[in-house]
Coordinates of C-alpha atoms in Angstrom, one line a residue:
Chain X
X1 CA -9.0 3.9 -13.0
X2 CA -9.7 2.9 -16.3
X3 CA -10.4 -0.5 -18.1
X4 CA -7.2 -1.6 -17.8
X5 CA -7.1 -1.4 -14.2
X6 CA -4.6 1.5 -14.9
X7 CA -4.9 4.9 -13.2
X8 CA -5.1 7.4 -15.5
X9 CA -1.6 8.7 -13.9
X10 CA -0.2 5.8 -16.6
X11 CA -2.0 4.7 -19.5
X12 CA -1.4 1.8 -22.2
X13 CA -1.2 3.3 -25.6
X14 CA -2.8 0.1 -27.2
X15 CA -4.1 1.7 -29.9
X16 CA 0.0 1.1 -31.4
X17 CA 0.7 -2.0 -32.4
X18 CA 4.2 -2.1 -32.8
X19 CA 4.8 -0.9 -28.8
X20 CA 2.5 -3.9 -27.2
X21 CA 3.1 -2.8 -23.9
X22 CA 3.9 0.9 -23.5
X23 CA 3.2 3.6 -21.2
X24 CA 2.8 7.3 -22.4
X25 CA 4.4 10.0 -20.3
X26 CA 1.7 12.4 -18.3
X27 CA 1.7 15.2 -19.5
X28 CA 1.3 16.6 -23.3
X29 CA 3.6 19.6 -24.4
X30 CA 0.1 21.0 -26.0
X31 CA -0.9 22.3 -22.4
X32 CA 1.9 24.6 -22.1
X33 CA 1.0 26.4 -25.3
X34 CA -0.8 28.8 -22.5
X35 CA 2.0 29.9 -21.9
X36 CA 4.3 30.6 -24.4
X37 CA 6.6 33.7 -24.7
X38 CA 3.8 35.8 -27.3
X39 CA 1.2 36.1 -24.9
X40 CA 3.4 37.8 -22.0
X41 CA 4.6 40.4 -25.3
X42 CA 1.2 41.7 -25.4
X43 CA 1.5 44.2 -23.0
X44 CA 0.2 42.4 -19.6
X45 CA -3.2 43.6 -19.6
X46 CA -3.8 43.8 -15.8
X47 CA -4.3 39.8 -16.3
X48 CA -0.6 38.8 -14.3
X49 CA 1.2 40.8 -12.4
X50 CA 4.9 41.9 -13.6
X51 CA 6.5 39.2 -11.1
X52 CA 4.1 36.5 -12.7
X53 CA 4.8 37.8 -16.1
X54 CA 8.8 36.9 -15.2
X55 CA 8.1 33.7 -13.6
X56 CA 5.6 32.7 -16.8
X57 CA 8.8 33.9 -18.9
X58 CA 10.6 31.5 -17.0
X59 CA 9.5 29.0 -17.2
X60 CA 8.7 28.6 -20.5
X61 CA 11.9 29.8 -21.8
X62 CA 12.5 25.7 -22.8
X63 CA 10.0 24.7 -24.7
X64 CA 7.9 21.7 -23.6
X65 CA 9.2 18.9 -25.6
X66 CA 12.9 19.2 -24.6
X67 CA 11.8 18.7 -20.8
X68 CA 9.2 15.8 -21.6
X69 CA 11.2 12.5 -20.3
X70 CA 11.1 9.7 -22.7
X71 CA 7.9 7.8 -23.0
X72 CA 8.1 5.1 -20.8
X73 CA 8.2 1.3 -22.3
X74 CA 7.5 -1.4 -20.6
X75 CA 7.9 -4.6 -21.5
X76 CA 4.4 -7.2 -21.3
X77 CA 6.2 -8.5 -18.5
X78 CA 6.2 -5.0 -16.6
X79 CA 3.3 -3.8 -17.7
X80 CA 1.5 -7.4 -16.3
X81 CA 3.6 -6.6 -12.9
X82 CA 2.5 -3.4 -12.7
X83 CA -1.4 -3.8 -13.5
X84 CA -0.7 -6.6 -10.3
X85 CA 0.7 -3.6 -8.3
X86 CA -2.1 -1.3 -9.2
X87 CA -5.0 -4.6 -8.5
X88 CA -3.4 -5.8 -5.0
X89 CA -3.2 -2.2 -4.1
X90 CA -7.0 -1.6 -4.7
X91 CA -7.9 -4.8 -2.9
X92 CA -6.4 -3.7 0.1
X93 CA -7.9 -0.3 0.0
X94 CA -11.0 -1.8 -0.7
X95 CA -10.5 -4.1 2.4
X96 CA -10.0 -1.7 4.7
X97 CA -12.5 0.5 3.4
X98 CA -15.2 -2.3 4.0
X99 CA -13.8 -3.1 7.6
X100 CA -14.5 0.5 8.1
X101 CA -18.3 0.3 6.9
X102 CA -18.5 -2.6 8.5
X103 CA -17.4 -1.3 11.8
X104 CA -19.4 1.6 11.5
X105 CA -22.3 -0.3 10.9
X106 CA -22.0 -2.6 14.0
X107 CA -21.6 0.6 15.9
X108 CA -24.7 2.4 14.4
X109 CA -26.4 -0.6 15.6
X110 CA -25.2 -0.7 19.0
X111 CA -26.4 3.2 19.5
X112 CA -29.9 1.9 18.7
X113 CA -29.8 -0.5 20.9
X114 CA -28.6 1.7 23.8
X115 CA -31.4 4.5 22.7
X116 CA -34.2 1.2 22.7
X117 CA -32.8 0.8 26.5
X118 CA -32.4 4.3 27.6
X119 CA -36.1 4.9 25.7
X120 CA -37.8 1.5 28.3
X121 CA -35.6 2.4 31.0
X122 CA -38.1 4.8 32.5
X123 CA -36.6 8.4 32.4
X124 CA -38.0 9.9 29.3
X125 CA -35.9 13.1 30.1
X126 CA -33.1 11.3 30.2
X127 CA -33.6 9.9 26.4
X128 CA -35.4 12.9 24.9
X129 CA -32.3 14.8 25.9
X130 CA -30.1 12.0 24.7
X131 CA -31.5 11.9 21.0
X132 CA -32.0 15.8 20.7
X133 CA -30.1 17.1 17.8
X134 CA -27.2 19.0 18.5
X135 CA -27.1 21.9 16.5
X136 CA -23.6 23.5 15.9
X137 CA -21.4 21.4 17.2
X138 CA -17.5 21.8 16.5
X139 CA -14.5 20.1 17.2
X140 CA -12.5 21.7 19.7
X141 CA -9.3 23.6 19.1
X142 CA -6.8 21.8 21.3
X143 CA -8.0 18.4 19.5
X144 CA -4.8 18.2 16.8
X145 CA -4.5 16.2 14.0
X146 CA -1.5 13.2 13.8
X147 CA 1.3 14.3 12.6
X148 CA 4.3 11.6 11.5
X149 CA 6.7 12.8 13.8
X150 CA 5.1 13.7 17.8
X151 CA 5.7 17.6 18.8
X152 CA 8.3 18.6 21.1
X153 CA 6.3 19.2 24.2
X154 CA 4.2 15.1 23.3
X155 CA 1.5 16.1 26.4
X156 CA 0.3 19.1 28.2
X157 CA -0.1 17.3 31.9
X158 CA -0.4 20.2 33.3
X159 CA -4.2 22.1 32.9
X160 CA -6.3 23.6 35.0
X161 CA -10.1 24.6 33.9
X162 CA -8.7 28.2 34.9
X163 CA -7.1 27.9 31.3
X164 CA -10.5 27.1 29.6
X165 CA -11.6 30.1 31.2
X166 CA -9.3 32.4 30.1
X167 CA -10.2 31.5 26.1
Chain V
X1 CA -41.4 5.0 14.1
X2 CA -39.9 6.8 17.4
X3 CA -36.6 6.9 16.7
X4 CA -37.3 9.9 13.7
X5 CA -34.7 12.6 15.2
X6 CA -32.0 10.1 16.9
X7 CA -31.6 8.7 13.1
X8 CA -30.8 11.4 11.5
X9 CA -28.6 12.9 14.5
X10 CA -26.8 9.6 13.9
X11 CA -26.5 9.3 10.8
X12 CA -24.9 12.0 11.2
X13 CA -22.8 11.8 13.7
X14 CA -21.7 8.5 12.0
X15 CA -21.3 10.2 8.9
X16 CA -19.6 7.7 6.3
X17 CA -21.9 4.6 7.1
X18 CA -23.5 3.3 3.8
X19 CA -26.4 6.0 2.5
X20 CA -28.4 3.6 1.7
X21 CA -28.3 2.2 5.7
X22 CA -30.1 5.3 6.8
X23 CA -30.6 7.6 4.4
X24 CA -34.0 6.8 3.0
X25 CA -35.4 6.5 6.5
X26 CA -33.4 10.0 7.1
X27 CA -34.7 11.5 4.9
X28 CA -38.5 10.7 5.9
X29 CA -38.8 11.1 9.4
X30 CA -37.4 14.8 9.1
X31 CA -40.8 16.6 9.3
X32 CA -42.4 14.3 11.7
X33 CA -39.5 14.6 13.7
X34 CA -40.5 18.1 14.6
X35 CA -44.1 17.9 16.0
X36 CA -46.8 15.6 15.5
X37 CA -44.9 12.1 16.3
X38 CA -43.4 13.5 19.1
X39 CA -46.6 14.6 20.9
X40 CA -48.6 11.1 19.9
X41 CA -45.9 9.8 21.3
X42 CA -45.9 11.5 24.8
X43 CA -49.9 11.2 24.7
X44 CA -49.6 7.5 24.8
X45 CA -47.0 7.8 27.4
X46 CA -47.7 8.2 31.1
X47 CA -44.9 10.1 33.1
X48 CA -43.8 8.3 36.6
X49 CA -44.7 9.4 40.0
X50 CA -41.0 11.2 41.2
X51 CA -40.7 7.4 43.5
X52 CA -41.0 5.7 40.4
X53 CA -38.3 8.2 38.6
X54 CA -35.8 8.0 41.5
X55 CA -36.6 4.4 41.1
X56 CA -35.7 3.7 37.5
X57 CA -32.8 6.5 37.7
X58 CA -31.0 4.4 40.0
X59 CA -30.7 1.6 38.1
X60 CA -29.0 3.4 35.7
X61 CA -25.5 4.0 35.7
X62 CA -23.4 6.4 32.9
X63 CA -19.8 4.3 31.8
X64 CA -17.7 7.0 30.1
X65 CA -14.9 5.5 27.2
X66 CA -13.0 8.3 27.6
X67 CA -9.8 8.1 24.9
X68 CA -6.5 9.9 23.9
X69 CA -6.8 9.8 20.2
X70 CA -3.4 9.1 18.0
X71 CA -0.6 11.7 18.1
X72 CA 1.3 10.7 15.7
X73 CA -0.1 8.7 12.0
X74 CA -0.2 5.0 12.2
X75 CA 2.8 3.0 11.3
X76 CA 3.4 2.3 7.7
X77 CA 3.1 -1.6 6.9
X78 CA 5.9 -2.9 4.5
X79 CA 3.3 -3.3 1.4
X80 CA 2.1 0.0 1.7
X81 CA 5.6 1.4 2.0
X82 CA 6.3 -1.0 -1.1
X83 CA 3.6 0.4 -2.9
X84 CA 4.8 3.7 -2.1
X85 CA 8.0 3.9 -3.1
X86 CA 6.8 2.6 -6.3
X87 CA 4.8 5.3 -7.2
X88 CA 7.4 7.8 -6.2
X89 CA 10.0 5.9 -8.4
X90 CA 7.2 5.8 -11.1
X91 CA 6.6 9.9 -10.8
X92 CA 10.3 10.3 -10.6
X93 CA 10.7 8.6 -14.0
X94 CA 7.9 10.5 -15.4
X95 CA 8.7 14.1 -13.7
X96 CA 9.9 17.0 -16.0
X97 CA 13.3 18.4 -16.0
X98 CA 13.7 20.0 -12.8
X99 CA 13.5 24.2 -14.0
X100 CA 16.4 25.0 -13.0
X101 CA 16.4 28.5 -14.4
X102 CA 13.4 29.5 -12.5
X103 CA 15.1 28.3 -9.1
X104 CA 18.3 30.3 -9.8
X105 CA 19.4 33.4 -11.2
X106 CA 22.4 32.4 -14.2
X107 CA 25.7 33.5 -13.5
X108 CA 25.0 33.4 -10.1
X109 CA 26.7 31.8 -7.1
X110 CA 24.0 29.9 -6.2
X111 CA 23.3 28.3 -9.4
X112 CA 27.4 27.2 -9.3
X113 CA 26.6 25.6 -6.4
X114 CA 23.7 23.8 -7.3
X115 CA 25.6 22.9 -11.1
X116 CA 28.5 21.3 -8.9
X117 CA 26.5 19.5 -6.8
X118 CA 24.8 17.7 -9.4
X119 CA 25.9 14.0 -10.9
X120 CA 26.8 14.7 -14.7
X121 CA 24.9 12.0 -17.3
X122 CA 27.1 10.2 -19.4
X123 CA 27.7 12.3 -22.8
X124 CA 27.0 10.2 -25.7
X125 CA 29.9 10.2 -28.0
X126 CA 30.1 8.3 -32.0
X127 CA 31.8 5.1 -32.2
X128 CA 30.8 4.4 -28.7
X129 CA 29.1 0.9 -27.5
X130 CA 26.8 1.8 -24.9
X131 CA 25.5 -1.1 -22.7
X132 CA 22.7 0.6 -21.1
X133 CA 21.8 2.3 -24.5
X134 CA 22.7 5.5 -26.4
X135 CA 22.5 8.5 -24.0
X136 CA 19.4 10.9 -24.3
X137 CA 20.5 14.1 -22.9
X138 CA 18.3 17.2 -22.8
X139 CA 19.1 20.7 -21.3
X140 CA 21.6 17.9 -18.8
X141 CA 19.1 15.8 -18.0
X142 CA 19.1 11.8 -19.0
X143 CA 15.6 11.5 -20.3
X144 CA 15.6 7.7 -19.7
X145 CA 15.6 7.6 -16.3
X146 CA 14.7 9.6 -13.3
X147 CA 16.3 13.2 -12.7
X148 CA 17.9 13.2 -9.8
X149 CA 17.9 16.1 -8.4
X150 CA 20.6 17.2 -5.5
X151 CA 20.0 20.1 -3.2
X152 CA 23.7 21.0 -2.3
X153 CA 23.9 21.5 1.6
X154 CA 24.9 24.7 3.2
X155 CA 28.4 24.8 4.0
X156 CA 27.5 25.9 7.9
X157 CA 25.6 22.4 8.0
X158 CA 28.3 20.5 8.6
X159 CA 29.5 22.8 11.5
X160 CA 26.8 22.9 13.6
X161 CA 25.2 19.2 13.3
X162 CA 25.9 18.2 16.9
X163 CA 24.4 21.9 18.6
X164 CA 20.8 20.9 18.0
X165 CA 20.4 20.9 22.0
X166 CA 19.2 23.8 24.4
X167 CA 21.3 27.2 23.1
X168 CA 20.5 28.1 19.4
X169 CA 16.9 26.4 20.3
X170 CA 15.3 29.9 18.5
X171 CA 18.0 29.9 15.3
X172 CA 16.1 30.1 12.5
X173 CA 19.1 28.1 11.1
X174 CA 19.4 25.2 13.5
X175 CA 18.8 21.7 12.2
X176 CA 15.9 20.4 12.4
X177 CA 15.9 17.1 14.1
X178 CA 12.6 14.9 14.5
X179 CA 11.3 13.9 17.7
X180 CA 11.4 10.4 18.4
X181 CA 7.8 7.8 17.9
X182 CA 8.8 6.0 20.6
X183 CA 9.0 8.0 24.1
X184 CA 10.3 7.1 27.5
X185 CA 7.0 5.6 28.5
X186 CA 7.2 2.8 25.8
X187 CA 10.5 2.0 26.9
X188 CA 9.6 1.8 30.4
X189 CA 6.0 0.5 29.1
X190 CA 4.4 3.1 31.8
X191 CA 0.9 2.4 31.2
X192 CA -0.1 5.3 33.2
X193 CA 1.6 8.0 30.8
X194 CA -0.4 9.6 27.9
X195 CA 2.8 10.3 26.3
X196 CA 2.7 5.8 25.4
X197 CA 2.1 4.4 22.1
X198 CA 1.3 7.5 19.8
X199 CA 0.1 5.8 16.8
X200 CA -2.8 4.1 18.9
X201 CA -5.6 6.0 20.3
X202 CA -5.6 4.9 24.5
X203 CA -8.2 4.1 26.6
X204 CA -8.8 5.2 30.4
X205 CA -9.7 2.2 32.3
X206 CA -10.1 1.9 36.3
X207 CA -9.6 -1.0 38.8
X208 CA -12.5 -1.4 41.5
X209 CA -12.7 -4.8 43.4
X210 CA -10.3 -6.4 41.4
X211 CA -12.1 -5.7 38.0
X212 CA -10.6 -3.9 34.7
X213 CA -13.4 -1.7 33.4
X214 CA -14.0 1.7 31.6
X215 CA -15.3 4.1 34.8
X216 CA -19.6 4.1 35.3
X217 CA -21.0 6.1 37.8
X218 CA -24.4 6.4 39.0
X219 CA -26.8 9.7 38.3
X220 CA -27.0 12.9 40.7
X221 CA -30.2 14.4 41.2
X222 CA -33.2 14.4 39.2
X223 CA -32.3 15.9 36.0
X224 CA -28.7 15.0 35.6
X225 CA -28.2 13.4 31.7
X226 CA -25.8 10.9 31.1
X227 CA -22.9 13.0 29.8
X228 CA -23.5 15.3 32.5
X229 CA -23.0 12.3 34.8
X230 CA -20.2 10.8 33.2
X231 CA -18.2 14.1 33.0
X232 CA -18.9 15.2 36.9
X233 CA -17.9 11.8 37.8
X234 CA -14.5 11.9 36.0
X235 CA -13.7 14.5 38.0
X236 CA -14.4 13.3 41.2
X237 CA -12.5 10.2 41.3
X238 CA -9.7 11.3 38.9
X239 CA -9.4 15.4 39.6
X240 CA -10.9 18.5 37.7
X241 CA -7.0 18.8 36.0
X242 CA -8.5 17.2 32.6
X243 CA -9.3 19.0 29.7
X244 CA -12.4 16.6 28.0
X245 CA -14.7 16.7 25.1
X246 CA -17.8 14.9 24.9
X247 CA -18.3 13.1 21.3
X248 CA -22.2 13.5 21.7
X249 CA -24.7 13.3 24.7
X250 CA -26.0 9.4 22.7
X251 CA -25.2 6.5 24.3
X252 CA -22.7 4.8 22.5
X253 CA -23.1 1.5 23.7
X254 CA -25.3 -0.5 26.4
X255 CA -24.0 -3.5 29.1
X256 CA -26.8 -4.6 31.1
X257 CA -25.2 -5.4 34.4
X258 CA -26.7 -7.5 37.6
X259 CA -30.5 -6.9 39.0
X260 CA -31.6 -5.2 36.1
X261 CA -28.6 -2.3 36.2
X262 CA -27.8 -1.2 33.0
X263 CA -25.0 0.7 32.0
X264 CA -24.6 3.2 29.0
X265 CA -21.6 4.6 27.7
X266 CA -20.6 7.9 26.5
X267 CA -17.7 8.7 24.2
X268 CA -15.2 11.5 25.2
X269 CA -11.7 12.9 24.5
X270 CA -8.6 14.1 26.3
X271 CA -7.2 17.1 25.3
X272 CA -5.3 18.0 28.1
X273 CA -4.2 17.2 31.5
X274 CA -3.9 13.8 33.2
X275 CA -6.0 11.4 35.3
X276 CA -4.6 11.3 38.7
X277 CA -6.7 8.8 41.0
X278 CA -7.9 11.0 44.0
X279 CA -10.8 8.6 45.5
X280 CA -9.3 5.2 47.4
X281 CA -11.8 2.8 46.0
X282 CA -9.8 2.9 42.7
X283 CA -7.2 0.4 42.9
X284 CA -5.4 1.2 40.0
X285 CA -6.1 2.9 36.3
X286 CA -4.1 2.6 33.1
X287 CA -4.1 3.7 29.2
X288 CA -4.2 1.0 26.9
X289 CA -4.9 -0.2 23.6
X290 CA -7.3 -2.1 22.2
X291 CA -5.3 -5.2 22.3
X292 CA -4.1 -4.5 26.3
X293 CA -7.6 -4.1 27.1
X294 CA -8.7 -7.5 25.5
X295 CA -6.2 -9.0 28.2
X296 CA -7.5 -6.9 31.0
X297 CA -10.9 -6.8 30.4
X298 CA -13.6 -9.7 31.4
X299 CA -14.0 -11.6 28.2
X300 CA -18.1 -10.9 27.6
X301 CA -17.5 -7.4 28.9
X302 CA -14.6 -7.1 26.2
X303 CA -16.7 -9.1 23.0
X304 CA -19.6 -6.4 24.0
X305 CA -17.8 -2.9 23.2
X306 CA -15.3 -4.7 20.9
X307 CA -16.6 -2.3 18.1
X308 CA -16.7 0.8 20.3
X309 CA -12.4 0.3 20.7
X310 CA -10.9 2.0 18.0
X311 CA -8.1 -0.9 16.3
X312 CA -6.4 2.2 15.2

């Protein structure tokens, strides 16, 4: 984000008077220079292999400028709805990354208070064990990350610790 | 302080609470954690006769919050989705023109295909009023507005869209259709399915004397830790046909129940398998959400792990 509560994906060019409210396309043609046409005439010098000399080729075979899109202008009104856009959508991130902190906190606190009691409870084995470090430890395999759409099979109800076993 | 190693095994274990809300503390208990505090500490304490131990043992009792986290990702709310689809109409605008040279081979069939299935811009032609303004056209691209960019469909797509069932199940060509979010068990609100609300991570509560509460059980033995408890018990009242993993051998939370009982939980995960309640004394068990539980659940008993329940 910059000052103008613009990411940097669009940015105002203020510094032109005449276009109060404009935005600049992304990307500059000077960052295709890379690639232009001379270097890949240079016999390849074990730098890109022949397939990624052809797909450089390619590419490039239109220059940069004739596949730029127009710059885009917005009007004052736009550009006003759009930094409101871009500042709602950062208040709510920042909302619900401070419930998150502020979850996490209340939770931290509530382990300390169950160590205090497990600690004056009168087992010290049973806390010393319960605050030892645990070196190592991973996330299991079968634990799967959410997905938009639920897999075919959605639960495996069927397991038996023969299956852990055999792993 | 005593707590040197549990704070930074927290910390952690916690891992994107504020730095500054443990770090410094961290940071300085790490070599005192290894040696000297821990053997002041144990001189000043005296260990309990093995009456005593039994004694204190059974007043405690390991709960286990044992969860199904989220299959699928949470439902998108209409201002995100707004947002969203902003951005994507914003990148559109701003994309380059699609390299269609790269994609296919000219002169080839493919590249026919793909040229017909494309929407042709309007040609800009003298003497012309334009309402929308002059056309802008590059390589057949409208530079003013987004590129749309069609992908022409196979011709066998059309064919075969109603065979996406049991036969061609291993065609690399069949269509692939998403599974539903919603399943049987949210239309028949079974709340003893794991297969219910997949955006929502579920919790596996039990019903003893009338009473909604997360399982507890009581500790085997003399050396038997909490997790070690919690997990044994699981299986005897709901069947060893559960896959689990433990979150961390901490207590995650504490209830002090009646005549000086107390209660701590551990935190655990289902992988695979189902609870199937094999012991009588358990009335009834269910998986619920956050918000279910708040109506099962004993309102003091519900206030005191509100912050344990995941909302998501």
């Amino acid at each position: 984000m910059n000052k103008f509560g613009l990411s940097n994906f669009v940015r105002p060019s203020i510094f032109r008077s005449h276009c109060l409210g404009s935005i600049k396309t992304p990307t500059s043609v000077s960052t295709f220079v890379r690639f232009a046409r001379t270097s890949a005439k240079k016999k390849n010098r074990g730098e890109l292999s022949a397939s990624q000399v052809r797909q450089k080729n390619l590419l490039s075979a239109v220059s940069g400028a004739r596949k730029v899109p127009r710059k885009l202008d917005m009007c004052v009104e736009d550009l006003i709805r759009h930094n409101t856009v871009t500042r709602a959508w950062a208040l709510y991130q920042k909302e619900i990354r401070d419930k998150r902190a502020q979850n996490l906190e209340r939770q931290y606190r509530m382990i300390d208070e169950a160590c205090d009691a497990l600690k004056s409870a009168g087992d010290r084995n049973l806390y010393n064990k319960a605050t030892k470090r645990e070196f190592g430890k991973r996330f299991p395999m079968e634990l799967r990350v959410p997905t938009d759409t639920p897999p075919k099979i959605v639960w495996q109800y069927e397991w038996s610790p023969e299956e852990k076993e055999k792993k | 302080m005593s707590m040197n190693c549990r704070q930074i095994r927290l910390g952690q274990a916690l891992g994107r609470i504020s730095r500054s809300y443990y770090s410094t503390e961290a940071t300085s208990h790490i070599p005192s954690s290894t040696t000297s505090s821990l053997s002041t500490e144990q001189g000043s304490y005296v260990a309990p006769s093995p009456e005593q131990l039994a004694e204190s043992r059974s007043k405690i009792r390991a709960g286990l919050i044992l969860s199904r986290t989220p299959i699928v990702t949470p439902e998108v709310k209409p201002f995100e989705e707004s947002y969203y689809n902003y951005q994507q109409e914003l990148e559109r605008r701003l994309m380059w023109t699609f390299p269609k040279s790269f994609y296919f081979k000219k002169g080839s069939m493919a590249e026919h295909k793909f040229n017909l299935a494309q929407k042709k811009p309007i040609q800009s032609v003298k003497g012309v009023f334009y309402e929308r303004g002059i056309p802008d056209i590059k390589l057949g691209r409208e530079r003013r507005f987004k590129q749309e960019v069609v992908i022409p469909l196979a011709e066998e797509e059309g064919a075969d869209s109603g065979s996406a069932n049991g036969a061609d199940i291993d065609s690399v060509a069949r269509r692939i259709m998403p599974e539903p979010r919603i399943t049987e068990a949210d239309k028949s609100n079974d709340v003893a399915s794991l297969s219910r609300k997949l955006d929502r991570t579920l919790y596996l509560i039990i019903k003893q004397q009338k009473t909604w509460k997360f399982p507890s059980f009581s500790l085997e033995g003399d050396v038997e830790l909490l997790h070690e408890a919690a997990e044994r018990g699981l299986r005897q009242i709901g069947g060893t046909g559960m896959n689990t993993w433990t979150v961390s051998s901490t207590p995650t939370a504490v209830i002090a129940g009646t005549g000086s009982i107390k209660e701590f939980f551990i935190k655990s995960h289902i992988l695979a398998g189902q609870f199937s309640a094999i012991k009588s004394e358990i009335e009834d068990f269910a998986w619920l959400t956050k918000e279910e539980l708040k109506e099962k659940f004993d309102k003091q008993y519900y206030e005191t792990l509100e912050p344990v329940i995941s909302e998501q």
